[in-house]
Amino acid sequence: MQFSESRNTTRWVIIFASFLIISMILWNTFTFFQIFKNEERLKMNLWANAQKTLMNAGETTDVELPLQIISNNTSIPIIRTENDSIVDTVNIDDEIVKNTQKANAFLTGLKSENEPIVIEYVPGKFQKLYYGNSALLNKLKYYPIALVLIIVLFAGLVYNFYRSTKMATQNKLWAGMAKETAHQIGTPLSSLIGWVEILKADDIPESTIVEIEKDIDRLQTITERFSKIGSEPKLENKDVVEETQKSYDYLQSRFSKQVEFSFSGPKVPIMVLMNATLHSWTIENLVKNAIDAMKGRGKLDLEVLHEGGLVKINISDTGNGIPKTQFKSVFEPGFTTKKRGWGLGLSLTKRIVEEYHKGTIKVLHSEIGKGTTMQVSFKVNELI
């Protein structure tokens, strides 16, 4: 508990420190921007005075320094106006200068960037100098935005790495638990098989022995399922119609007669690379989930369709339905609408279908109060 609290405290300290560093960087950038902006304002005042000197220059006026000041400006765009008419332009594209409409639009932009400098070149006569930000100042202006985007991207990468690591750890934990469960079930299962052999020697009705053996076979299948979690399963070329119907028929014999089961599919084999044990688990999870949604009473339809290079298995129920906003959430670990449940069934099913069998699973259709159709799709193996 103390370790967890210490880790949370460290996390918040890191987050606070990160925000503090970001704030300092942004504040310093803003400060630099204002300093450079003021320096450009001083340069423009010097430029305006130099221009005024040239406009009033006589034969004895020393114009070397004013000319040098004016010629040194190679980056700041300038427009001089008199009586709202453009008199001169500096560092502005000729295409803009020659087009009156574009020139006026550019002038409007300069007016929004900086306050104009008024030049009184002779008593009672004025010109206004409008100037924009230099390329360096514009880059500095957008630097904080770029910085924030980089920080957000970096934070996203860190979060994604942390989440992936956490999920990988959880997957290892669940895989370990599954294998341990398979190991624990194996011991009493072996004992049960021995007891069945003893029962066969007594006068026990054969039908009873057959049913017990079916349940023992089922336990062996469950044990095999759990032992495969976390390892790469062996895929074989199997008839998906036969394997699906086999699992479906077993479940039908084990559930209440208040659930009306129906099955339809092609009469010819459809071969798919699959692991029969894990596929059986997929069908079982989807069927049980559908029966839970119907609260043990309703109609359950399973349909196998062969469309092009795909085989699609649709499982439809007459349960409560799923809101559209939860179509993807139902496959997330821990998501459940039951009072009792871990919310792992559909998550595990999605993993079996997509990671092991390279198929897809989705909520095909659902309507509140009327039912849901889940669809599993696999690629057909044409090489038989």
PDB file of N, CA and C in Angstrom, residues 3 115 176 214 320 376:
ATOM      1  N   PHE A   3       3.957   1.416  -0.974  1.00  0.00           N
ATOM      2  CA  PHE A   3       4.663   1.475  -2.259  1.00  0.00           C
ATOM      3  C   PHE A   3       3.791   2.108  -3.321  1.00  0.00           C
ATOM      4  N   GLU A 115       1.726  49.062 -34.389  1.00  0.00           N
ATOM      5  CA  GLU A 115       1.283  50.453 -34.490  1.00  0.00           C
ATOM      6  C   GLU A 115       2.159  51.190 -35.504  1.00  0.00           C
ATOM      7  N   GLY A 176      -0.435 -16.879 -17.147  1.00  0.00           N
ATOM      8  CA  GLY A 176       0.077 -17.699 -16.059  1.00  0.00           C
ATOM      9  C   GLY A 176      -1.043 -18.304 -15.224  1.00  0.00           C
ATOM     10  N   LYS A 214     -18.977 -37.792 -21.208  1.00  0.00           N
ATOM     11  CA  LYS A 214     -19.109 -36.555 -21.985  1.00  0.00           C
ATOM     12  C   LYS A 214     -18.620 -35.358 -21.170  1.00  0.00           C
ATOM     13  N   ASN A 320     -31.660  -8.290 -24.470  1.00  0.00           N
ATOM     14  CA  ASN A 320     -31.901  -6.868 -24.190  1.00  0.00           C
ATOM     15  C   ASN A 320     -31.307  -5.939 -25.240  1.00  0.00           C
ATOM     16  N   VAL A 376     -18.682 -13.462 -36.462  1.00  0.00           N
ATOM     17  CA  VAL A 376     -17.275 -13.874 -36.518  1.00  0.00           C
ATOM     18  C   VAL A 376     -16.962 -14.241 -37.963  1.00  0.00           C
TER      19      VAL A 376
END
